[in-house]
Amino acid sequence: AGQECVDPDQDELALSDWLCRCVLPSAGNATGMVADCFLNECDATCPTCAGYTCSDASQTCDDPETSTASLSDWTCNCVAPTMGSPMTAAPATCEMDECVIQDCWSCARATCTDADQVCNDLDPHYMSLRDWQCECIAPYTGERREGVAICSIDECTGSCPTCAGT
């Protein structure tokens, strides 16, 4: 099952050259014996397989076991700089937190930390870019999108018990 016999040279003197060839989308062949067939579910030549699911989501596909007995074990994986856990037989949920990325793709992290502020990516979805902001650290308040915040402090908030008692 899943193989076909092929005799490449049918000349009467060409004996023992027959081979078993795996039927698509499986691959593999062997001369004079049953072939070991394998199926890489991520292979682009397999239109009903996983490769399209992952590539359509801008992810890579990995099939850890290509035995024809091991199906639906493929995973979609995020591609850097996106991050996320691989998902079996489905696209992964990939995020790109601009405040976590160490390189200077957007320089968000360095911009905020160099100013002693906290970086916050408001929506880490990989399609939501340039939505990070620097936020002041308490007791200071303030925030600024895509840049260093101007921090301020309301001294009355901290001094309120002093004034309230008089």
PDB file of N, CA, C and O in Angstrom, residues 7-18:
ATOM      1  N   ASP A   7       9.555  -0.813 -13.484  1.00  0.00           N
ATOM      2  CA  ASP A   7      10.652  -1.534 -14.123  1.00  0.00           C
ATOM      3  C   ASP A   7      11.252  -0.587 -15.158  1.00  0.00           C
ATOM      4  O   ASP A   7      10.719  -0.422 -16.256  1.00  0.00           O
ATOM      5  N   PRO A   8      12.361   0.089 -14.819  1.00  0.00           N
ATOM      6  CA  PRO A   8      12.906   1.121 -15.692  1.00  0.00           C
ATOM      7  C   PRO A   8      13.465   0.592 -17.018  1.00  0.00           C
ATOM      8  O   PRO A   8      13.504   1.323 -18.003  1.00  0.00           O
ATOM      9  N   ASP A   9      13.902  -0.664 -17.039  1.00  0.00           N
ATOM     10  CA  ASP A   9      14.462  -1.231 -18.267  1.00  0.00           C
ATOM     11  C   ASP A   9      13.829  -2.598 -18.477  1.00  0.00           C
ATOM     12  O   ASP A   9      14.152  -3.565 -17.792  1.00  0.00           O
ATOM     13  N   GLN A  10      12.916  -2.700 -19.436  1.00  0.00           N
ATOM     14  CA  GLN A  10      12.169  -3.936 -19.643  1.00  0.00           C
ATOM     15  C   GLN A  10      12.848  -4.874 -20.632  1.00  0.00           C
ATOM     16  O   GLN A  10      12.241  -5.851 -21.074  1.00  0.00           O
ATOM     17  N   ASP A  11      14.089  -4.611 -20.947  1.00  0.00           N
ATOM     18  CA  ASP A  11      14.862  -5.508 -21.806  1.00  0.00           C
ATOM     19  C   ASP A  11      14.989  -6.851 -21.106  1.00  0.00           C
ATOM     20  O   ASP A  11      15.156  -6.923 -19.894  1.00  0.00           O
ATOM     21  N   GLU A  12      14.937  -7.948 -21.861  1.00  0.00           N
ATOM     22  CA  GLU A  12      15.000  -9.294 -21.268  1.00  0.00           C
ATOM     23  C   GLU A  12      16.314  -9.565 -20.549  1.00  0.00           C
ATOM     24  O   GLU A  12      16.398 -10.431 -19.684  1.00  0.00           O
ATOM     25  N   LEU A  13      17.355  -8.812 -20.857  1.00  0.00           N
ATOM     26  CA  LEU A  13      18.646  -9.012 -20.191  1.00  0.00           C
ATOM     27  C   LEU A  13      18.798  -8.135 -18.945  1.00  0.00           C
ATOM     28  O   LEU A  13      19.727  -8.324 -18.162  1.00  0.00           O
ATOM     29  N   ALA A  14      17.907  -7.178 -18.811  1.00  0.00           N
ATOM     30  CA  ALA A  14      17.982  -6.261 -17.659  1.00  0.00           C
ATOM     31  C   ALA A  14      17.065  -6.801 -16.557  1.00  0.00           C
ATOM     32  O   ALA A  14      15.899  -6.447 -16.464  1.00  0.00           O
ATOM     33  N   LEU A  15      17.613  -7.655 -15.750  1.00  0.00           N
ATOM     34  CA  LEU A  15      16.836  -8.261 -14.672  1.00  0.00           C
ATOM     35  C   LEU A  15      17.221  -7.651 -13.323  1.00  0.00           C
ATOM     36  O   LEU A  15      18.301  -7.099 -13.163  1.00  0.00           O
ATOM     37  N   SER A  16      16.332  -7.781 -12.388  1.00  0.00           N
ATOM     38  CA  SER A  16      16.534  -7.308 -11.007  1.00  0.00           C
ATOM     39  C   SER A  16      16.759  -5.798 -10.907  1.00  0.00           C
ATOM     40  O   SER A  16      17.429  -5.330  -9.987  1.00  0.00           O
ATOM     41  N   ASP A  17      16.221  -5.066 -11.859  1.00  0.00           N
ATOM     42  CA  ASP A  17      16.356  -3.609 -11.779  1.00  0.00           C
ATOM     43  C   ASP A  17      15.032  -2.941 -11.396  1.00  0.00           C
ATOM     44  O   ASP A  17      14.941  -1.719 -11.370  1.00  0.00           O
ATOM     45  N   TRP A  18      14.017  -3.736 -11.083  1.00  0.00           N
ATOM     46  CA  TRP A  18      12.723  -3.173 -10.696  1.00  0.00           C
ATOM     47  C   TRP A  18      12.856  -2.470  -9.342  1.00  0.00           C
ATOM     48  O   TRP A  18      13.742  -2.756  -8.556  1.00  0.00           O
TER      49      TRP A  18
END
